[in-house]
PDB file of C-alpha atoms in Angstrom:
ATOM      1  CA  UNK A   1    -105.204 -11.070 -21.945  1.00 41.00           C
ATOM      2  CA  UNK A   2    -103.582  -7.972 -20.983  1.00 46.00           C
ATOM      3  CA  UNK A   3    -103.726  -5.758 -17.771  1.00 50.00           C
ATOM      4  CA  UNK A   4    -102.486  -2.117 -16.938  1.00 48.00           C
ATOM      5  CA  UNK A   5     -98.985  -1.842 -16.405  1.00 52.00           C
ATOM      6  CA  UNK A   6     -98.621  -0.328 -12.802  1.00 53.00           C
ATOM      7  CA  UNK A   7     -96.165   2.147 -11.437  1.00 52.00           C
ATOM      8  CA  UNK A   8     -95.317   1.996  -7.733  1.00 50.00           C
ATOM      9  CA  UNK A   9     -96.918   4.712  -6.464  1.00 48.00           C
ATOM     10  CA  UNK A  10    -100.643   6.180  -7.724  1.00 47.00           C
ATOM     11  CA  UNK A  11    -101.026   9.668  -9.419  1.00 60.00           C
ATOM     12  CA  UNK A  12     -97.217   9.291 -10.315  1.00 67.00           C
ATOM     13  CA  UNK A  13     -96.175  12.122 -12.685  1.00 80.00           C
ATOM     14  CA  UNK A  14     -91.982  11.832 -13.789  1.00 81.00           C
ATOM     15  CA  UNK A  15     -92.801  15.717 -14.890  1.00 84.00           C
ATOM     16  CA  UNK A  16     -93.752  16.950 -11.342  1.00 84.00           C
ATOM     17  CA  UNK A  17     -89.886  16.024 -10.115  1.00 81.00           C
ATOM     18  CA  UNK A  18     -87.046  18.001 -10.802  1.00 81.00           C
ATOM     19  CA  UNK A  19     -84.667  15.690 -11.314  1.00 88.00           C
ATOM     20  CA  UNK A  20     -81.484  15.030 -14.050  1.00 94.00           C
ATOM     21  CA  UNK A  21     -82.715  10.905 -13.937  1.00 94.00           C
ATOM     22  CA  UNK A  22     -85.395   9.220 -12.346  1.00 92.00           C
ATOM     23  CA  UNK A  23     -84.978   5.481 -12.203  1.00 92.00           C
ATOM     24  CA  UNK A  24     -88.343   3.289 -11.659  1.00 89.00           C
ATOM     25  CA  UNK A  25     -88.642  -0.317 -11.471  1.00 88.00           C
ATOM     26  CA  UNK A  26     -91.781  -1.910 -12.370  1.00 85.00           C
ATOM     27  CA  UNK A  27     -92.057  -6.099 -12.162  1.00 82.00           C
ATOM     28  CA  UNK A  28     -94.537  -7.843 -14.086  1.00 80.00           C
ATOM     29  CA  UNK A  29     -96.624 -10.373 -12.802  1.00 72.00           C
ATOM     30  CA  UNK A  30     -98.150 -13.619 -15.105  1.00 61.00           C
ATOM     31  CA  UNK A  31    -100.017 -11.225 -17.026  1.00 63.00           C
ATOM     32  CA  UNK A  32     -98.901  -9.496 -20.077  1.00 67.00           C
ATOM     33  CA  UNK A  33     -99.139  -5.643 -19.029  1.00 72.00           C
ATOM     34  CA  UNK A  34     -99.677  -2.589 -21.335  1.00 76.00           C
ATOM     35  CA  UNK A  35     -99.029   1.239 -20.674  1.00 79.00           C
ATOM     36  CA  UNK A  36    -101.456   2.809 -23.221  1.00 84.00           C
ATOM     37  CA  UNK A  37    -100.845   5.425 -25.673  1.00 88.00           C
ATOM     38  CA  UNK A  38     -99.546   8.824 -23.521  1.00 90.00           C
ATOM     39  CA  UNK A  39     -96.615  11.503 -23.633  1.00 91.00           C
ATOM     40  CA  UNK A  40     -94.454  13.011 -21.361  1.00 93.00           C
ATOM     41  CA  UNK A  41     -91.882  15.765 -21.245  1.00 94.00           C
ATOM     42  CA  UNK A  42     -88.890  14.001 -20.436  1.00 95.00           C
ATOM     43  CA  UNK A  43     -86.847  11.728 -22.706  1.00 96.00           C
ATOM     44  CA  UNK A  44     -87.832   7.734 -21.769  1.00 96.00           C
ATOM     45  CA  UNK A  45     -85.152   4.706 -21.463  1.00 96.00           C
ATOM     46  CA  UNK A  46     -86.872   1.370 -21.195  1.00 94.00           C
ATOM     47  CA  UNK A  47     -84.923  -1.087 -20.349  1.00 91.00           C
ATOM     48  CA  UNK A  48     -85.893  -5.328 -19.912  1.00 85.00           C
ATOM     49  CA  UNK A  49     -83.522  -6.771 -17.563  1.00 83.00           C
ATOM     50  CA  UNK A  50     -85.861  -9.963 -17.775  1.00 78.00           C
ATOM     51  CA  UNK A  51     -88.845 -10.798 -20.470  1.00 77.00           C
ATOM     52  CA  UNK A  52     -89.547  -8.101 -23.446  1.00 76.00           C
ATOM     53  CA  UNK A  53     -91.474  -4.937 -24.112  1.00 83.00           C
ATOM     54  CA  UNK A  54     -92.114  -3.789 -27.260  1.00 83.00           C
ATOM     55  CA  UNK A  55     -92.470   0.403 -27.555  1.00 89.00           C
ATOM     56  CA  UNK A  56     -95.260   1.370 -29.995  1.00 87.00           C
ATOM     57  CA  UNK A  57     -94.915   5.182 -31.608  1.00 90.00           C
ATOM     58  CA  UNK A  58     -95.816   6.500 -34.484  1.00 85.00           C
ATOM     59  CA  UNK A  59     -93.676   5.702 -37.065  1.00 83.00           C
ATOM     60  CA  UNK A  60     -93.322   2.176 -35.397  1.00 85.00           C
ATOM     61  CA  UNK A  61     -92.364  -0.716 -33.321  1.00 83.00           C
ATOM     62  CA  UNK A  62     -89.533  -0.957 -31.026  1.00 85.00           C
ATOM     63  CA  UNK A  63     -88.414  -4.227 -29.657  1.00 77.00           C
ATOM     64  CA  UNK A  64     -86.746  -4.332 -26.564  1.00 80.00           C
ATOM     65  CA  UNK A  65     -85.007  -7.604 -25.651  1.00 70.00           C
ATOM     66  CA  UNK A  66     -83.841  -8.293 -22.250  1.00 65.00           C
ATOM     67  CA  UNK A  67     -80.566  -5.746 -21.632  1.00 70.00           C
ATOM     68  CA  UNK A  68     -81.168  -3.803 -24.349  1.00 81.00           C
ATOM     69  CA  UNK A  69     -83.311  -0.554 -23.872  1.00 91.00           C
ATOM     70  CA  UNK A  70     -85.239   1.941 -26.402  1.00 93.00           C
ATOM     71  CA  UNK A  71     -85.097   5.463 -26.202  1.00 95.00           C
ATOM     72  CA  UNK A  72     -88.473   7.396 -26.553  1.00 96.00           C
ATOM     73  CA  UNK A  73     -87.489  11.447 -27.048  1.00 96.00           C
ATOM     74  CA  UNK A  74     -89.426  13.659 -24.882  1.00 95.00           C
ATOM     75  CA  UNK A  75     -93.103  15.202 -25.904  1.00 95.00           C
ATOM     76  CA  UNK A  76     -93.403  11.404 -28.190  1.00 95.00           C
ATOM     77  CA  UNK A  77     -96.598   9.552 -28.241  1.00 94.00           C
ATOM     78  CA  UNK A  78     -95.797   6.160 -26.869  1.00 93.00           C
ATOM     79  CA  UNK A  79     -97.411   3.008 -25.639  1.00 90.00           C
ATOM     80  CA  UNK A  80     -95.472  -0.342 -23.947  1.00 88.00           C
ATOM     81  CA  UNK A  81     -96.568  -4.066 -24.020  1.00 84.00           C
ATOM     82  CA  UNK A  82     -94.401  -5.974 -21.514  1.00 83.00           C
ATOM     83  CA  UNK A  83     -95.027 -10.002 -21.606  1.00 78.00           C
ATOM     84  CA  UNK A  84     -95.755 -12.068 -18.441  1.00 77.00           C
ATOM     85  CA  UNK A  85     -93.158 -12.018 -15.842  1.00 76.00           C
ATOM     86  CA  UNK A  86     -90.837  -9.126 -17.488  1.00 81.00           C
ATOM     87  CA  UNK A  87     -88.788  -6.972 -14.936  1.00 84.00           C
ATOM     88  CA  UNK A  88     -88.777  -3.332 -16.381  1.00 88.00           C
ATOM     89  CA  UNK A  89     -86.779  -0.305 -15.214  1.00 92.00           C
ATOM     90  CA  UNK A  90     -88.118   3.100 -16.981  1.00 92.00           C
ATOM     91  CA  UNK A  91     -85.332   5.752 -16.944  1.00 95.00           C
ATOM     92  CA  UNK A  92     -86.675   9.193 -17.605  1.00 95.00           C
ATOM     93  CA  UNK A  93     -84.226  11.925 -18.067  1.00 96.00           C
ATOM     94  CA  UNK A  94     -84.837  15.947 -18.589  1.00 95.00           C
ATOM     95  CA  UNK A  95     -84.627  17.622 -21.695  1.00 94.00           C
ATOM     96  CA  UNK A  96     -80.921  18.566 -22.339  1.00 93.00           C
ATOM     97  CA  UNK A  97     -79.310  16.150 -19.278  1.00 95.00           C
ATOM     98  CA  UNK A  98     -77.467  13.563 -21.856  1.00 95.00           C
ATOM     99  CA  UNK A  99     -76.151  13.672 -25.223  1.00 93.00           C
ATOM    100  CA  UNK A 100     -79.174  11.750 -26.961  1.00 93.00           C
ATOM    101  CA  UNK A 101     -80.806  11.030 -30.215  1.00 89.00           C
ATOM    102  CA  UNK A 102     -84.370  13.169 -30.949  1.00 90.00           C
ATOM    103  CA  UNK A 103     -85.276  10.070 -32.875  1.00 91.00           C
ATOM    104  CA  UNK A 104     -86.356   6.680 -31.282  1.00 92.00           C
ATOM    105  CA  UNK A 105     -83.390   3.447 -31.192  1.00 90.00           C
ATOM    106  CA  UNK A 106     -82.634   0.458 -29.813  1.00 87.00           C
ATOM    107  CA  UNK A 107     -79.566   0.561 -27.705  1.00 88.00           C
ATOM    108  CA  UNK A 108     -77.684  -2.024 -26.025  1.00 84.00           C
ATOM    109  CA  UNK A 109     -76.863  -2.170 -22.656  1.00 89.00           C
ATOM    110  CA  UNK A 110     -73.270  -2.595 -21.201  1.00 90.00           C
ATOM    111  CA  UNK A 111     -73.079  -4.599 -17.452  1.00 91.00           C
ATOM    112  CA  UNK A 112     -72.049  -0.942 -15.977  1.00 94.00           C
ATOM    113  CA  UNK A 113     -74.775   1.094 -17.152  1.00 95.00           C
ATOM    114  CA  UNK A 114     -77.086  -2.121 -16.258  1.00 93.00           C
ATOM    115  CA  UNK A 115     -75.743  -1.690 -12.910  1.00 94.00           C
ATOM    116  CA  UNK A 116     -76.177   1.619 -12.796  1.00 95.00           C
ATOM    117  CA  UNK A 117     -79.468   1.485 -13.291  1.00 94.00           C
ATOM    118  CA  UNK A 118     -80.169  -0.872 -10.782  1.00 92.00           C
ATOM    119  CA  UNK A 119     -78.766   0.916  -8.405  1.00 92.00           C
ATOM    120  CA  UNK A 120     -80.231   3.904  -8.499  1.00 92.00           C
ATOM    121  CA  UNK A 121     -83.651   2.154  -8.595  1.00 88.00           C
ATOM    122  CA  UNK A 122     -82.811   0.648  -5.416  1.00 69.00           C
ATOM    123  CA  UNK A 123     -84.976   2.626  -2.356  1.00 57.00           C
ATOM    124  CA  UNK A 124     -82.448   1.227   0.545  1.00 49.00           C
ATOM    125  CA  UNK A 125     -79.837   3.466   0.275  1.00 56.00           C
ATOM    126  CA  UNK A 126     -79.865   7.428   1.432  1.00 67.00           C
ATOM    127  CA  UNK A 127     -76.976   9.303   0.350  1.00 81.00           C
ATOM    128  CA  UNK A 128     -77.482  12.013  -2.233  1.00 84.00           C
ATOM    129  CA  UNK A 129     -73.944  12.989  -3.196  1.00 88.00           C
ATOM    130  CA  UNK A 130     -73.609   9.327  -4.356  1.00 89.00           C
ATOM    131  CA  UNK A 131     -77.089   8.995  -6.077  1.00 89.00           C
ATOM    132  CA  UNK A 132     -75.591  12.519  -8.308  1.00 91.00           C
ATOM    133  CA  UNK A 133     -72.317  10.482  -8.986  1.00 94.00           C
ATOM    134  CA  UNK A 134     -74.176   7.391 -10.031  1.00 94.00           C
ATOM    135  CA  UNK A 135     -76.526   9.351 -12.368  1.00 94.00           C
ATOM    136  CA  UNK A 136     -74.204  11.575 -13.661  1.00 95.00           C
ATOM    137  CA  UNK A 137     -72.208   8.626 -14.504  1.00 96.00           C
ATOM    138  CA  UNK A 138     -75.517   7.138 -16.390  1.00 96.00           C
ATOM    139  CA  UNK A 139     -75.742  10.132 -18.142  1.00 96.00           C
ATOM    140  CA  UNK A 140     -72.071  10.187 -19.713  1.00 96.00           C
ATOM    141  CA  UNK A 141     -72.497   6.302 -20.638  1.00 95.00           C
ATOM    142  CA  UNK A 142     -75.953   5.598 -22.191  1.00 95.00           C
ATOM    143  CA  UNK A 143     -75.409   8.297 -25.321  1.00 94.00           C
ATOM    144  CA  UNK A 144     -72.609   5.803 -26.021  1.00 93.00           C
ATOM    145  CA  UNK A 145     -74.142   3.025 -26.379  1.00 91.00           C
ATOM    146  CA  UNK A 146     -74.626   0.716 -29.499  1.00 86.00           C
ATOM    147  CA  UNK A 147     -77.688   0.904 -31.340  1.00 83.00           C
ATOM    148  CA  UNK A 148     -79.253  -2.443 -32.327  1.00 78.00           C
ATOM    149  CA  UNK A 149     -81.652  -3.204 -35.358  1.00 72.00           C
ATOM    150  CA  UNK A 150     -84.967  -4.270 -33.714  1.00 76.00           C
ATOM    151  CA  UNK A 151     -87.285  -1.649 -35.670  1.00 83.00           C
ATOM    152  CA  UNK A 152     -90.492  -2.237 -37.611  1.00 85.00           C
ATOM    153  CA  UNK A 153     -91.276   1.186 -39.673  1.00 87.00           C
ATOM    154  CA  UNK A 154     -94.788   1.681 -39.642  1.00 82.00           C
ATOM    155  CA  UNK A 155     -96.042   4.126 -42.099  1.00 80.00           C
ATOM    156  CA  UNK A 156     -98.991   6.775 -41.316  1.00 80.00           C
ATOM    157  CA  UNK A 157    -100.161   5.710 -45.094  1.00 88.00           C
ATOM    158  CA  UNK A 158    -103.743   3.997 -43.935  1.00 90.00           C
ATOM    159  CA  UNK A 159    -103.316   0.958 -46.019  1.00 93.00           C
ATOM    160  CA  UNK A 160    -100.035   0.261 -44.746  1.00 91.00           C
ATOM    161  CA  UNK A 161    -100.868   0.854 -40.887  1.00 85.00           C
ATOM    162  CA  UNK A 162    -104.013  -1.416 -41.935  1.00 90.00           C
ATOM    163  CA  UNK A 163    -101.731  -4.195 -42.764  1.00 93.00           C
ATOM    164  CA  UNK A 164     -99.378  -3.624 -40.040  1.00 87.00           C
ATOM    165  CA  UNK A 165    -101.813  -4.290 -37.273  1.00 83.00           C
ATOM    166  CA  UNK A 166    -103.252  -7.503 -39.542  1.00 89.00           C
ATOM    167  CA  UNK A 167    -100.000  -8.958 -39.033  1.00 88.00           C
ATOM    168  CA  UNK A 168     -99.415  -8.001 -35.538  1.00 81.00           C
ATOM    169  CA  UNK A 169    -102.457  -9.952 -34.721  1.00 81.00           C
ATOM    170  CA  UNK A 170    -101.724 -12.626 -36.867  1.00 89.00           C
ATOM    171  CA  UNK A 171     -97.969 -13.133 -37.474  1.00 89.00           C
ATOM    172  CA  UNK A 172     -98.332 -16.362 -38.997  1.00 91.00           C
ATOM    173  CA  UNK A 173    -100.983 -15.202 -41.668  1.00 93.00           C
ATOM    174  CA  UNK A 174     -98.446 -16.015 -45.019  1.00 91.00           C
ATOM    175  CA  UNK A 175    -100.997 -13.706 -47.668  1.00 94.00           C
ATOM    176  CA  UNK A 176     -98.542 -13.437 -50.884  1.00 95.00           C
ATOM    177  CA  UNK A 177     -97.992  -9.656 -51.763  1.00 96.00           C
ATOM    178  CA  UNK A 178    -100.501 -10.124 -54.380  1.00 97.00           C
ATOM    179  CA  UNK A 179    -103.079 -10.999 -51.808  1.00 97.00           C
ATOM    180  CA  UNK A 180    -102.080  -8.103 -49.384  1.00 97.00           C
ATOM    181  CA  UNK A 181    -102.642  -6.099 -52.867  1.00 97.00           C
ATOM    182  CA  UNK A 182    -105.843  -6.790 -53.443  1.00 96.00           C
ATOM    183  CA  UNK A 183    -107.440  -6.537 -50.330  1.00 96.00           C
ATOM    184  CA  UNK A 184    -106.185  -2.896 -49.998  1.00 95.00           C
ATOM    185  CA  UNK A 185    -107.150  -2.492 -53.850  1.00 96.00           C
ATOM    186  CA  UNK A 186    -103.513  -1.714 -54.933  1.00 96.00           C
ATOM    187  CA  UNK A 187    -101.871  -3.563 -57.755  1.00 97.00           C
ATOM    188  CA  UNK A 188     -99.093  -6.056 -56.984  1.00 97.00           C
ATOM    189  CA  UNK A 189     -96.502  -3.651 -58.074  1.00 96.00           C
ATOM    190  CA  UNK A 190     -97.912  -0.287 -56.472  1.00 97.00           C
ATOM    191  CA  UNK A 191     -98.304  -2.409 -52.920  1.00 96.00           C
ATOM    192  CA  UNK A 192     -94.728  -3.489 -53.542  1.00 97.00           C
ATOM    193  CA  UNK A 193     -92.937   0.071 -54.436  1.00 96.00           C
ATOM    194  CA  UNK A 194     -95.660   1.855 -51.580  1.00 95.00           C
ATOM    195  CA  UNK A 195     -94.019  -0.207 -48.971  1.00 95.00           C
ATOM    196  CA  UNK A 196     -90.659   0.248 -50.258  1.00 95.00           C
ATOM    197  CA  UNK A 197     -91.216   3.897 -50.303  1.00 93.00           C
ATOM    198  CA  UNK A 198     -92.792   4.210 -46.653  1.00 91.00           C
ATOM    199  CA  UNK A 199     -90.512   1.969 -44.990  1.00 91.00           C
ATOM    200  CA  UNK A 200     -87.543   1.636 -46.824  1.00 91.00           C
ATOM    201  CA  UNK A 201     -87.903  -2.467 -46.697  1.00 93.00           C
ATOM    202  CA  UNK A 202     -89.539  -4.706 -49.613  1.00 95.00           C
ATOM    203  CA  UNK A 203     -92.575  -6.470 -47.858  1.00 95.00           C
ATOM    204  CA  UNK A 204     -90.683  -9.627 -47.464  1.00 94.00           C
ATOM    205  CA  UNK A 205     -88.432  -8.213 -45.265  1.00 93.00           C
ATOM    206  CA  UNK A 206     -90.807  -5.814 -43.573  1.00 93.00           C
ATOM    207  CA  UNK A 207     -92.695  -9.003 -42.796  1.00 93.00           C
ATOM    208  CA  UNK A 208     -89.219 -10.163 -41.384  1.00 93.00           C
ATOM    209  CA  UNK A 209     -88.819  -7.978 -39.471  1.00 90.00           C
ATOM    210  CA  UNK A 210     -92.175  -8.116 -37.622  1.00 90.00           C
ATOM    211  CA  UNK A 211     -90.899 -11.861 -37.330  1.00 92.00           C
ATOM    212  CA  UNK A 212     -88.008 -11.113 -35.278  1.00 91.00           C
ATOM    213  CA  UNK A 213     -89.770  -8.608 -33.033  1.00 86.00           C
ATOM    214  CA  UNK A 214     -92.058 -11.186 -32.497  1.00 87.00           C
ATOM    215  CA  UNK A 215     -89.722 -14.156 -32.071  1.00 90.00           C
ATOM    216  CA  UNK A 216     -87.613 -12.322 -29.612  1.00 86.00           C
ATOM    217  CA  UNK A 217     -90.092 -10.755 -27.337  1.00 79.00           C
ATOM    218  CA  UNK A 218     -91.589 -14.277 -26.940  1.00 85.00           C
ATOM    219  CA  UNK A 219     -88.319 -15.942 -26.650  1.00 87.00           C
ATOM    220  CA  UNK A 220     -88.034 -13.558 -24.224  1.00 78.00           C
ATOM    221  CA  UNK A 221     -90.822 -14.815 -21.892  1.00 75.00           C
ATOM    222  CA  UNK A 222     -89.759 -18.186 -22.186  1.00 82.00           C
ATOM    223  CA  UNK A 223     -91.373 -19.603 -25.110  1.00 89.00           C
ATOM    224  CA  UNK A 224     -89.774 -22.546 -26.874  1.00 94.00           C
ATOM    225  CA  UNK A 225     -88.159 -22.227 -30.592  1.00 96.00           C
ATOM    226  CA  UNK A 226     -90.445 -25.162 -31.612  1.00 95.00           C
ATOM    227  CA  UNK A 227     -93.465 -23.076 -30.302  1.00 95.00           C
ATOM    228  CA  UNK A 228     -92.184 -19.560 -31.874  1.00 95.00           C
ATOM    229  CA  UNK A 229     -91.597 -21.139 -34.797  1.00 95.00           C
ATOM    230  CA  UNK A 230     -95.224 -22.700 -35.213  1.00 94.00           C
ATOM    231  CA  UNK A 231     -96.878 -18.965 -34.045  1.00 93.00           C
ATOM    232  CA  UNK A 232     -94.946 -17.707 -36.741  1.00 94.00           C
ATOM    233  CA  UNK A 233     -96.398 -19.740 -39.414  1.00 92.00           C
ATOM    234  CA  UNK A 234     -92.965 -21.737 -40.498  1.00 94.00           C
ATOM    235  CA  UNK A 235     -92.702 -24.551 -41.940  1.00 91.00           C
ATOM    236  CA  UNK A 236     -89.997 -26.062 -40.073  1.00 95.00           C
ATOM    237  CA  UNK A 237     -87.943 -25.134 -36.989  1.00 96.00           C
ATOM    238  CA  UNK A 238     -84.955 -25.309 -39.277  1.00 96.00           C
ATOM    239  CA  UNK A 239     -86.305 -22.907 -41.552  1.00 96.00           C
ATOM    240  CA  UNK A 240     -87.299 -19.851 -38.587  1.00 96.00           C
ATOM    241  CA  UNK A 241     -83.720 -20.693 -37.157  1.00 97.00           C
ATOM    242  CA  UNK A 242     -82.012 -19.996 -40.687  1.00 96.00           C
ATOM    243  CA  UNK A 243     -83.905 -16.744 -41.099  1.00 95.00           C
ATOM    244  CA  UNK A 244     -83.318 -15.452 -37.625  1.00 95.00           C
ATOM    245  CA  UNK A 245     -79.320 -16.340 -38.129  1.00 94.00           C
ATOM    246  CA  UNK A 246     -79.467 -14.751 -40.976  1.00 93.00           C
ATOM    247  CA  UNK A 247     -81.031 -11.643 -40.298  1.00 89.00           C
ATOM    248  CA  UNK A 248     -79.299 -11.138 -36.871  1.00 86.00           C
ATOM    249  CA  UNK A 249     -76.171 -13.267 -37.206  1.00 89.00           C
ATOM    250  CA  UNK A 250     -76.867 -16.038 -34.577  1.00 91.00           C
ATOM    251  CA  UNK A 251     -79.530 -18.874 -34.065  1.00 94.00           C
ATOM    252  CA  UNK A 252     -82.294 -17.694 -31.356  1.00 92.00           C
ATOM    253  CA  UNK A 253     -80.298 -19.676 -28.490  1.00 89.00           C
ATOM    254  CA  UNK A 254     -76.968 -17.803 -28.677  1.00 89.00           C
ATOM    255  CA  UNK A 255     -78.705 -14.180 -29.605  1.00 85.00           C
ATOM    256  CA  UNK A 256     -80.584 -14.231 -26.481  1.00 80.00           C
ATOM    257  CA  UNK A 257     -77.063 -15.640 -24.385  1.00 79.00           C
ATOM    258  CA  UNK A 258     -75.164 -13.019 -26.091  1.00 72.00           C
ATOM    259  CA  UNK A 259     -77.817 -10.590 -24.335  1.00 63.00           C
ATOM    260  CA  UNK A 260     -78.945 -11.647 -21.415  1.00 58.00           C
ATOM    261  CA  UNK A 261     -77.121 -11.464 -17.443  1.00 44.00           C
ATOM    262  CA  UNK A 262     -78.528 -13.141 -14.662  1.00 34.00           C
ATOM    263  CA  UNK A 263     -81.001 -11.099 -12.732  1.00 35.00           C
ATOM    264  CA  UNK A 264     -80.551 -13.021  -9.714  1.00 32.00           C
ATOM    265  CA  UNK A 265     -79.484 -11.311  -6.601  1.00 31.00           C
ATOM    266  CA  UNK A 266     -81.036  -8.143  -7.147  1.00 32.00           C
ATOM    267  CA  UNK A 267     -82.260  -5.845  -4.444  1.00 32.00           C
ATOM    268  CA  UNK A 268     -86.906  -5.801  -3.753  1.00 30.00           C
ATOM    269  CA  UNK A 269     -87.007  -2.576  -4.864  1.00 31.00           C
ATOM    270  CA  UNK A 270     -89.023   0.157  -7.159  1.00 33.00           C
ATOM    271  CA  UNK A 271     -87.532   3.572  -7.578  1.00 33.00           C
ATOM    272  CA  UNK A 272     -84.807   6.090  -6.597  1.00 32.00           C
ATOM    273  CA  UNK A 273     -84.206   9.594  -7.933  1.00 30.00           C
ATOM    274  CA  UNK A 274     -81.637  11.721  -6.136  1.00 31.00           C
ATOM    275  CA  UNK A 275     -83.593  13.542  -3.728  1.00 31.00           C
ATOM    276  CA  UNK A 276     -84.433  17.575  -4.743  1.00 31.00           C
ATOM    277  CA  UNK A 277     -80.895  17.909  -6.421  1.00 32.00           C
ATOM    278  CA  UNK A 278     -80.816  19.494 -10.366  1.00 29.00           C
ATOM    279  CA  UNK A 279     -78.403  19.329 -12.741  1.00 31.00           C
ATOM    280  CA  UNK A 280     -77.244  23.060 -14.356  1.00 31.00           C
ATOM    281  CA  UNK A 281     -78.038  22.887 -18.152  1.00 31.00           C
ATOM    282  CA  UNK A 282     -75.685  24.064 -20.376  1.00 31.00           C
TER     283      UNK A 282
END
């Protein structure tokens, strides 16, 4: 069951404010939470500082993991699941403010720019000359930031996108190639070089890497290896644990360690944007 992802305020438009950064913090209640398919002018950071959202555009899926964040270019299509008890924080940032990619990416999240963000999401303090240092500050950091591999290409090709969405309802269905193949009416082989040619992945590791988007955004929530591993239709705990350290380098436990930072501590708040200030363009 899913519910509408809420802003803070109603009638909230990021476009409407003239601002270099806007920083909003949504919280997640038991729910999972969606933000349907929409588009806005300015460029979109969301970052999971607890639970996971996965980005849906286009040409695909984007995972984000807690402290990591995926950038959505101005003008994109874009929709966002969040699962149950996730704590969000959508940066939005005009056209031209930061050095960033026109292409979608997961990026990783360093402590300061976490805190960064944070902070200017926090509605307690008042003082405008350090709400520009803090976001100009953002702005310098977050085009440096590391991009991590949590991507499912999704081709426009019908058949393809028809087989995507299969196995995003059902990650655990294990249909051989062959039978993938002839439910689209495609050959083994044309199926096989189609998705090679649209995604640049054979299907076994396209497949993966639905796997790991799934695995991590319910690892994310707090679901057991034992139970992620039985969702994903494997045989064995051992077995999901020796793809997923193979595929990202560490067993589930230690990935999500390596990622996450206490959230503890943090201020009840839901968005800051420094006041009527703008940032000269170049």
């Amino acid at each position: 069951m899913r519910q509408p992802l809420r802003y803070p305020w109603l009638n909230f438009d990021v476009d409407e404010v003239s601002a270099p950064a806007i920083v909003v913090r949504v919280d997640v209640t038991e729910t999972r939470a969606e933000v349907p398919a929409h588009r806005h002018r300015k460029g979109q950071l969301v970052f999971a500082l607890g639970g996971g959202v996965t980005c849906h555009v286009p040409s695909g899926l984007w995972m984000v993991p807690p402290h990591c964040g995926v950038w959505i270019p101005g003008d994109m299509e874009h929709s966002n699941m969040a699962t149950a008890n996730a704590r969000i924080f959508f940066v939005y940032i005009e056209p031209g403010a930061a050095d960033l990619p026109d292409q979608c990416c997961t990026l990783s999240i360093s402590p300061l720019l976490r805190e960064l963000i944070i902070e200017l999401s926090d509605g307690a303090q008042d003082d405008q000359a350090r709400d520009e240092l803090l976001t100009r500050t953002l702005l310098t950091e977050l085009p440096r930031m590391p991009v991590q591999q949590l991507h499912l290409p999704i081709s426009s090709e019908p058949r393809l996108r028809r087989i995507a969405e299969a196995l995003a309802q059902d990650p655990a269905d294990r249909s051989t190639l062959a039978e993938w193949a002839n439910r689209v009416a495609l050959s083994e082989s044309s199926l096989a070089r189609l998705v090679v040619k649209e995604t640049g992945l054979s299907f076994g590791r396209w497949r993966q890497q639905l796997h790991l988007i799934v695995a991590i955004r319910e690892l994310a929530s707090g679901a057991s290896v034992q139970q992620v591993s039985g969702d994903l239709g494997y045989e064995s705990v051992t077995a999901f644990i020796t793809m997923f350290k193979k595929a990202l380098g560490k067993p589930p436990a230690k990935y999500l360690s390596s990622v996450h930072r206490s959230g503890q501590g943090l201020p009840r708040s839901s968005a800051r944007w420094p006041g009527d200030s703008r940032r000269q363009r170049r």
